[in-house]
Structures are given as C-alpha cells and as structure tokens.
mmCIF file of C-alpha atoms in Angstrom:
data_model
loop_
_atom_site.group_PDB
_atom_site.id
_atom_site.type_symbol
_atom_site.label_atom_id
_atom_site.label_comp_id
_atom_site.label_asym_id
_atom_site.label_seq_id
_atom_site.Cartn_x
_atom_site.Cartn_y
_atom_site.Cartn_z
ATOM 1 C CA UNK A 1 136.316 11.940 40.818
ATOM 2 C CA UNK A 2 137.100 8.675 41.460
ATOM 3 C CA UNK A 3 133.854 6.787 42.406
ATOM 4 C CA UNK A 4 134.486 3.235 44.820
ATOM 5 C CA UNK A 5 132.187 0.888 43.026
ATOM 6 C CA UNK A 6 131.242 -2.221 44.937
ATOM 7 C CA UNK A 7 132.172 -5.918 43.225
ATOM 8 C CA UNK A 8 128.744 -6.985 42.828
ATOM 9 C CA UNK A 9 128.057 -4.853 40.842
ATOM 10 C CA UNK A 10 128.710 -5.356 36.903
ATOM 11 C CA UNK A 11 130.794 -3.534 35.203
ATOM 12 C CA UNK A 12 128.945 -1.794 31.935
ATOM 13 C CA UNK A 13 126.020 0.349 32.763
ATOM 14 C CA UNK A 14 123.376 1.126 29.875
ATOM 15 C CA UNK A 15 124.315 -1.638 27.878
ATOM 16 C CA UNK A 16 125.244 -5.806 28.594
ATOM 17 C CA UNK A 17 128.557 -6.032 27.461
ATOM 18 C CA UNK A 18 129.258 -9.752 26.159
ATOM 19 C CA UNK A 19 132.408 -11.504 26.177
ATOM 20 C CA UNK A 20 132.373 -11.463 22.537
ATOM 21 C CA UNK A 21 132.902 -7.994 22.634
ATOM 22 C CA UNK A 22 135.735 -8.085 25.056
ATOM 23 C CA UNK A 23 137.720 -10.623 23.477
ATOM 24 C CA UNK A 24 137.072 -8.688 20.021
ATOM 25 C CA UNK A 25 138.758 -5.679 22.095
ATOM 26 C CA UNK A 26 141.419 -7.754 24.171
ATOM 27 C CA UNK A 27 142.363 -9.266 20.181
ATOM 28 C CA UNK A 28 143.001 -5.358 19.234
ATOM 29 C CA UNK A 29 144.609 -4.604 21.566
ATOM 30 C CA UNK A 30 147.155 -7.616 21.345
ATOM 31 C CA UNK A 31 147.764 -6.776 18.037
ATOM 32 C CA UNK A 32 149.267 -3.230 19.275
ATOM 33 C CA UNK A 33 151.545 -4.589 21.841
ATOM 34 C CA UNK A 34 154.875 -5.179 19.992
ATOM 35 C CA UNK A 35 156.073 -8.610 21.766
ATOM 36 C CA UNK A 36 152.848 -10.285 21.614
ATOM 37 C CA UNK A 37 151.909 -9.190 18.256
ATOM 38 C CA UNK A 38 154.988 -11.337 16.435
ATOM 39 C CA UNK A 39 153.933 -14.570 17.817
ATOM 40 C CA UNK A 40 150.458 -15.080 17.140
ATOM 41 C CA UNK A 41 149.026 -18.036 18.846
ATOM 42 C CA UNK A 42 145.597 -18.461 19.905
ATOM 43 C CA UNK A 43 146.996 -19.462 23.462
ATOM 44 C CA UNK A 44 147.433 -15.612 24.731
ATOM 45 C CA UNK A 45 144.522 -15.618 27.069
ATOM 46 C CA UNK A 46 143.022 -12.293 27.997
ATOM 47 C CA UNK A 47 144.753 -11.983 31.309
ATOM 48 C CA UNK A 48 148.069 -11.744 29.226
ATOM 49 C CA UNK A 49 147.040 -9.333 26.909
ATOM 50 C CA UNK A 50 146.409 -7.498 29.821
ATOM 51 C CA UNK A 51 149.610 -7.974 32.055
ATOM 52 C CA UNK A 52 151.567 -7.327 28.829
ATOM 53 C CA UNK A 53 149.291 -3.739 28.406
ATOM 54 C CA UNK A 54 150.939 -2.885 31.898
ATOM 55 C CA UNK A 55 153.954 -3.726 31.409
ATOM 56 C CA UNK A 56 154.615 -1.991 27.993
ATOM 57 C CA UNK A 57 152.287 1.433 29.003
ATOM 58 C CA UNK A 58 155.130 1.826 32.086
ATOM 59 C CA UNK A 59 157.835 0.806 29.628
ATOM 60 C CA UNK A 60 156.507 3.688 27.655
ATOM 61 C CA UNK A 61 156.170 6.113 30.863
ATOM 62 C CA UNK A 62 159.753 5.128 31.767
ATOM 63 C CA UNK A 63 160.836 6.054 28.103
ATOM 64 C CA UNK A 64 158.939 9.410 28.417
ATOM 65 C CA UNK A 65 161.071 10.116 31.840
ATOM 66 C CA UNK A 66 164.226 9.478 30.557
ATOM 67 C CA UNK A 67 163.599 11.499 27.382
ATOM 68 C CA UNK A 68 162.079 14.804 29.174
ATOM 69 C CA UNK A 69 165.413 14.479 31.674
ATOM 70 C CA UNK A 70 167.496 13.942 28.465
ATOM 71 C CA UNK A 71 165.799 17.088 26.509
ATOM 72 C CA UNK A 72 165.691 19.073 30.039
ATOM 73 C CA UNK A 73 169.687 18.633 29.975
ATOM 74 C CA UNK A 74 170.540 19.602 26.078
ATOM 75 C CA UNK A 75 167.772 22.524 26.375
ATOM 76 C CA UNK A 76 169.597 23.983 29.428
ATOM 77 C CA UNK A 77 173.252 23.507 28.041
ATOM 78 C CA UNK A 78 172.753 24.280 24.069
ATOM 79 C CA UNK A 79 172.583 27.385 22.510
ATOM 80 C CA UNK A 80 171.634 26.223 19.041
ATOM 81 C CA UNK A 81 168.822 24.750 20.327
ATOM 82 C CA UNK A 82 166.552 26.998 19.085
ATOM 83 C CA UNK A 83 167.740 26.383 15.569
ATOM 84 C CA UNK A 84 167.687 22.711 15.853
ATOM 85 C CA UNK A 85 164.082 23.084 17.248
ATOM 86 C CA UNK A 86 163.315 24.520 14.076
ATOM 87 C CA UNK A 87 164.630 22.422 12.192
ATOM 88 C CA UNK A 88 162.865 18.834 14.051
ATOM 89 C CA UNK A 89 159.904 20.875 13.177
ATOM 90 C CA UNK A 90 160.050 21.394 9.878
ATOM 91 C CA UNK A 91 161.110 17.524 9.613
ATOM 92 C CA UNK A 92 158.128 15.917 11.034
ATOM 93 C CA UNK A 93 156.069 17.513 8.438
ATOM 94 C CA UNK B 1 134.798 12.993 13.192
ATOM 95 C CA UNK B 2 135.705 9.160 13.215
ATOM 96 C CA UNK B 3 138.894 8.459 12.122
ATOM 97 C CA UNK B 4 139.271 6.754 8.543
ATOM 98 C CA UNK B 5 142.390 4.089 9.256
ATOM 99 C CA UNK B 6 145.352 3.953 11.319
ATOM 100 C CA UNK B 7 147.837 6.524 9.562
ATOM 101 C CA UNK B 8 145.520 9.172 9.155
ATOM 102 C CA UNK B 9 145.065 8.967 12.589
ATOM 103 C CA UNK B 10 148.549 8.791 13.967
ATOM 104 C CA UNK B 11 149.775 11.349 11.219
ATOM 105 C CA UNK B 12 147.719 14.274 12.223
ATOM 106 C CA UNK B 13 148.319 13.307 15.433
ATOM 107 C CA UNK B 14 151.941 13.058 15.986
ATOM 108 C CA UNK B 15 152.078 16.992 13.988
ATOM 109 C CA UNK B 16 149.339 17.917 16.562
ATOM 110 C CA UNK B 17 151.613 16.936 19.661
ATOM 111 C CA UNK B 18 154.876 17.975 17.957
ATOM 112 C CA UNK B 19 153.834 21.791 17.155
ATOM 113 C CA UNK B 20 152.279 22.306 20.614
ATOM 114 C CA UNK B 21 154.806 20.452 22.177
ATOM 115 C CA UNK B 22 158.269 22.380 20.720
ATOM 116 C CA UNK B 23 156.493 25.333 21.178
ATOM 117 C CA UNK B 24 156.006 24.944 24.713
ATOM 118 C CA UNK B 25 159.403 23.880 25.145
ATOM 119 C CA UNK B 26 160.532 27.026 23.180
ATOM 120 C CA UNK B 27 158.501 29.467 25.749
ATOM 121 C CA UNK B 28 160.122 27.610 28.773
ATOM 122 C CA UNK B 29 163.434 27.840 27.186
ATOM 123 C CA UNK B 30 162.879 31.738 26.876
ATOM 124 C CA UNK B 31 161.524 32.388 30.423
ATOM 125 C CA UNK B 32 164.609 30.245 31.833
ATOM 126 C CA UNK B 33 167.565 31.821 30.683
ATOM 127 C CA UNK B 34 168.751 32.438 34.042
ATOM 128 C CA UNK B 35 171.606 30.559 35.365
ATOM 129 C CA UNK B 36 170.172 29.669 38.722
ATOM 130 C CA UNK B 37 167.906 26.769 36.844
ATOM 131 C CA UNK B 38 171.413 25.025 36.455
ATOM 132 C CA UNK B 39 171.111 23.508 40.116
ATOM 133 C CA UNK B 40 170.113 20.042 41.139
ATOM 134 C CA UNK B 41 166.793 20.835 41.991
ATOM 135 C CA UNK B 42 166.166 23.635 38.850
ATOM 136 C CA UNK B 43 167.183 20.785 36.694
ATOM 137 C CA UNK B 44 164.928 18.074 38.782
ATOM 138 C CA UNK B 45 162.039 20.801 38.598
ATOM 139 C CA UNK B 46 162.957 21.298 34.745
ATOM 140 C CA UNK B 47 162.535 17.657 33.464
ATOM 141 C CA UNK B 48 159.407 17.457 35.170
ATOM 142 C CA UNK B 49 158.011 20.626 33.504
ATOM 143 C CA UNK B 50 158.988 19.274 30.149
ATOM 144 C CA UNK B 51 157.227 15.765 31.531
ATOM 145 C CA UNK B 52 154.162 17.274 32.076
ATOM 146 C CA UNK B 53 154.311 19.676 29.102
ATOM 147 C CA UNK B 54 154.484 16.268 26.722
ATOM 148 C CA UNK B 55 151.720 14.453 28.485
ATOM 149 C CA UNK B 56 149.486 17.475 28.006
ATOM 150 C CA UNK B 57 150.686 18.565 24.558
ATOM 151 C CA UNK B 58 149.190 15.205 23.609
ATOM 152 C CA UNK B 59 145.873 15.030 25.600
ATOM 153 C CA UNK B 60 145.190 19.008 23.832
ATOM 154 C CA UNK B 61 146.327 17.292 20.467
ATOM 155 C CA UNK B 62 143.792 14.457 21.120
ATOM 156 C CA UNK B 63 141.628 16.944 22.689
ATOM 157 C CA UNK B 64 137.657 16.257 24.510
ATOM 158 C CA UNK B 65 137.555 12.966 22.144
ATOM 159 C CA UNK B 66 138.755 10.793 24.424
ATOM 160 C CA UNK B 67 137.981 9.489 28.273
ATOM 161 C CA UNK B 68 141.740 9.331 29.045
ATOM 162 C CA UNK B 69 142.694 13.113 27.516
ATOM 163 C CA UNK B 70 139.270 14.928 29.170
ATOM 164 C CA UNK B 71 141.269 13.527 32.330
ATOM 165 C CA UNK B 72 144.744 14.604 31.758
ATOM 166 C CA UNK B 73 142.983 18.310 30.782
ATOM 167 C CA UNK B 74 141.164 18.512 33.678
ATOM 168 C CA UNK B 75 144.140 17.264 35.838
ATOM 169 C CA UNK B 76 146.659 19.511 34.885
ATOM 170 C CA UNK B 77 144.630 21.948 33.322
ATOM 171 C CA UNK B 78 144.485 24.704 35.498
ATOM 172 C CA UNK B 79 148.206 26.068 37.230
ATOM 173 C CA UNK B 80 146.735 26.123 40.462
ATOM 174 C CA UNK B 81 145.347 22.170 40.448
ATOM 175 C CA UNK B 82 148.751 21.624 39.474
ATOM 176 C CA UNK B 83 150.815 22.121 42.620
ATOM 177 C CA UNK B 84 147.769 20.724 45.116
ATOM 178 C CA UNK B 85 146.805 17.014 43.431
ATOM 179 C CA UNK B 86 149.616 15.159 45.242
ATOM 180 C CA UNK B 87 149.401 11.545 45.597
ATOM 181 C CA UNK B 88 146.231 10.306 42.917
ATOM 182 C CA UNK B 89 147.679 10.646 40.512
ATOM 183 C CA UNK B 90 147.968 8.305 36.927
ATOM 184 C CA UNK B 91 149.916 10.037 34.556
ATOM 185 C CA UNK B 92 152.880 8.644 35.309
ATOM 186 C CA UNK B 93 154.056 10.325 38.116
ATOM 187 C CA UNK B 94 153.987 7.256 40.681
ATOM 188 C CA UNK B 95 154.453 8.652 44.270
ATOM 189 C CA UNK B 96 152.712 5.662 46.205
ATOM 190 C CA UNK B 97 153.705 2.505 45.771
ATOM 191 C CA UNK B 98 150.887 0.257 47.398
ATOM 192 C CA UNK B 99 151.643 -3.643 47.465
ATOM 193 C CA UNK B 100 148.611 -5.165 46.645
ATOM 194 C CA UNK B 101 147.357 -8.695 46.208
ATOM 195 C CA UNK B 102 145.269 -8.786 42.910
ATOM 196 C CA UNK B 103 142.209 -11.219 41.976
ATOM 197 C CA UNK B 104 144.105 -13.778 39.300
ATOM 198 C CA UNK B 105 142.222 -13.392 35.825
ATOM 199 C CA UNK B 106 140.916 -10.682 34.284
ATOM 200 C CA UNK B 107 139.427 -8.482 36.870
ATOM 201 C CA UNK B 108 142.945 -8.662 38.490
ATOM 202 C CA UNK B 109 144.617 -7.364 35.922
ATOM 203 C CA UNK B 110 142.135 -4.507 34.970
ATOM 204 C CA UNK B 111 142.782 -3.202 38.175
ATOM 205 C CA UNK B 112 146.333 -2.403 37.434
ATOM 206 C CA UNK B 113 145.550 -0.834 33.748
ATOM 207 C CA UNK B 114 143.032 1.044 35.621
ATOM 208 C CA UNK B 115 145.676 3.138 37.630
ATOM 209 C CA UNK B 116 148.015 3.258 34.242
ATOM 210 C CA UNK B 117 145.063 4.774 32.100
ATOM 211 C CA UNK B 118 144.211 8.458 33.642
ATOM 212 C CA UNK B 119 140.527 8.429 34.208
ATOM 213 C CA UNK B 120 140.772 4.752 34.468
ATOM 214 C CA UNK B 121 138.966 3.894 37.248
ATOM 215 C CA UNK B 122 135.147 5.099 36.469
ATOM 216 C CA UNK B 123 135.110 3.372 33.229
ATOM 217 C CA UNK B 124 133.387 -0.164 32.500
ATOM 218 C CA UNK B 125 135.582 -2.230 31.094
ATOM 219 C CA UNK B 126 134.530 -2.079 26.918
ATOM 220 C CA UNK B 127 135.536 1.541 27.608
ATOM 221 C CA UNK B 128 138.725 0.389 29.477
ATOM 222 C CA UNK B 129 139.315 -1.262 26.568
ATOM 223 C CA UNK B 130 139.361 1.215 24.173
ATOM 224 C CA UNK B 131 140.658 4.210 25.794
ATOM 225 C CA UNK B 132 143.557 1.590 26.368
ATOM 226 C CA UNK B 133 144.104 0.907 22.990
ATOM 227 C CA UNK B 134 144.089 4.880 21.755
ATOM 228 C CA UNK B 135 146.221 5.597 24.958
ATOM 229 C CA UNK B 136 149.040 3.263 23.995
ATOM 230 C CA UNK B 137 148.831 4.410 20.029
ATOM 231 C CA UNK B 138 149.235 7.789 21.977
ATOM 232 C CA UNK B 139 151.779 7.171 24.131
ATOM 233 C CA UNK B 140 154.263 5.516 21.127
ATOM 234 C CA UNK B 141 153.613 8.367 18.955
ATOM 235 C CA UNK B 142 155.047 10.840 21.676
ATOM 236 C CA UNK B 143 157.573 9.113 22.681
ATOM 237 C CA UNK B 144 158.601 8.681 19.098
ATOM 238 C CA UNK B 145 158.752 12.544 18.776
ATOM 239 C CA UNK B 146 159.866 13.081 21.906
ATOM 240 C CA UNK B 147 163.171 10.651 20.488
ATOM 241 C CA UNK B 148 163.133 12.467 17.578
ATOM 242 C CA UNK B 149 163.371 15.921 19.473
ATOM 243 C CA UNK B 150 166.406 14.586 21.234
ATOM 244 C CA UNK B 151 168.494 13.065 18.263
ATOM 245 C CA UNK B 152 168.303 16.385 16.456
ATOM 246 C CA UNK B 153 169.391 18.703 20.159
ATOM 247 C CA UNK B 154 171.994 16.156 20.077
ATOM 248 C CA UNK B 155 173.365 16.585 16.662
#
C-alpha cells in the first residue's frame, strides 16, 4: 500500500500547497502538544513542532502499552471486574 | 458531518471508543476464563489483544472519516491479516528498529511522523498535517479512558 515516491517530486497532488497553509497547520498543531503549547514564542520553528509531534505520539503509544499490560493483569486476576466495568461505563456518560 | 468545536468532538468520541472498547474487553474476559491464560506468554498474548482491541475500538469510533482510521480498519480488520502483516507495521507495534540518518528541517522530520501516523506514508504533507492533529486528539482521548478503565479495576 505503501507507494516509494521519488524526492523530486512535490509533495501535494491536485492542488499547490503554500507555506501559508503549512505553517497555519504546523501553528494547530503546536497548540495541541502540551509542552509547547505553555510557552508560546514565535521562535518554535516548524521542525520543532514536528520533533515534539514524535516525541509525544510515542509518549502516548508507550502510555497505551503500559495501560493494556496493566488492564490485561487486573482483568485476569479480578473477579469483580465485571461489576466495576459496569460501573466505568456508566461514569463516562 | 463536520464537527462543530472541539468538545463536541472529543465527547462523542471518547463514549464511542469507551462502549466498543469495554465491551470488547468484556467478550475476551468471557472466552478466557480458563486458567492456562495465566502463563507468561497467555499474559504477553493477552495485553497485546487488549492493545490492539483499543487501537481499533477507536479507528471504528472515528470510523471511514479519517486517512489514519481507514488504515488501522483495513490493517487489522480482517482476523486472518492479523497474524500475517509482520514487520510494516505503524500502530505502535515497533518490531524494526532501522537507524536512519534524516534530512535536517522539515522533510526530515515528516519522515518520522510518517511511520508514527498509520497510513502515513501516501499522504502529502497538508494531509499529514491534519490526520496528525485528529490522530493525537485521538490518541489522548483513549488513553484517558483507557486510565480511567484502570483506576476503577483497581479500586
């Protein structure tokens, strides 16, 4: 599925993307990444923003890990899980 | 549909994942209730289920909107894809760990968010862009469940 496209050429295909448009995007996406978003300066260039989008979406797959290992281990050894499932689901509403 | 603001958005979302999500870990609970899933490996084999349950609970809640989810769907959609896509994969299961020397500036670093992103790679980069954006909104909400989930088993 995953098509090798060569550097030349440009990335965008039906329509010229301009760098307006990217840094509107790279700004939106700063202001979703927790560390960056506190200190505002106008001297986060775009390569940040994106080195911090790395780091945080594997922060975020690490978190996942740990949590599915954590909920694999109380599921397996609980017996009132089923109630307490229940009851989470009833609370997020 | 387009979506009106940021909490209507992440509300319906977040119940979306949730529902789908405890129910699939209710129907794995009831077909393992044998005590042979108490072993390294059954517990190994048991975190990864429930892994791969919450990264698909959310791409169904999100459903064919979005680049990233029509990925994750078609990834793990099937049982039988499941066991035979080894290696390429970007969901968060990293078995390959190439070193590679990246272009400095911005190209460089869309590179790496490409292999983060599922269905990164064939996407220009506004699209990049975006699906990032939605993907990491995603990604916090379930892991916020997911946390929630765990302080109530815990209680």
């Amino acid at each position: 599925m995953s098509s090798r496209r060569s550097r030349t050429r440009q990335s965008g295909c039906s329509r010229p993307i301009s760098d307006d448009q990217i840094n509107d995007l790279v700004s939106k996406l700063q202001q979703l990444l927790p560390e960056i978003r506190d200190r505002r300066s106008d001297q986060v260039s775009a390569a940040n923003v994106l080195q911090e989008t790395c780091n945080y979406i594997r922060s975020l797959h690490k978190e996942a890990d740990d949590l599915s290992e954590r909920l694999s281990e109380l599921l397996a050894s609980s017996d009132t899980a089923q109630a307490a499932i229940i009851r989470s689901l009833l609370m997020q509403q | 549909m387009i979506s009106k603001g940021a909490t209507w958005n992440s509300n319906s979302c977040r119940i979306k994942f949730a529902r789908r999500f405890v129910s699939a870990l209710l129907h794995m609970r009831n077909r393992n209730t044998r005590p042979g899933s108490l072993t390294i490996e059954g517990v190994r084999t048991h975190t990864q289920r429930i892994k791969i349950a919450a990264y698909l609970s959310m791409a169904q809640a999100v459903g064919s909107r979005r680049a990233w989810s029509r990925a994750v769907l078609s990834k793990h959609g099937s049982r039988a894809r499941r066991h035979s896509r080894m290696g390429r994969s970007s969901v968060g299961l990293k078995k390959t760990r190439v070193i590679r020397s990246y272009p400095p500036g911005e190209l460089g670093q869309a590179k790496k968010l490409r292999q983060l992103v599922p269905g990164g790679k064939t996407m220009d980069m506004c699209s990049l862009l975006e699906e990032t954006a939605h993907y990491i909104k995603c990604l916090a909400t379930q892991v916020k469940v997911m946390q929630t989930l765990a302080d109530n088993f815990s209680k």
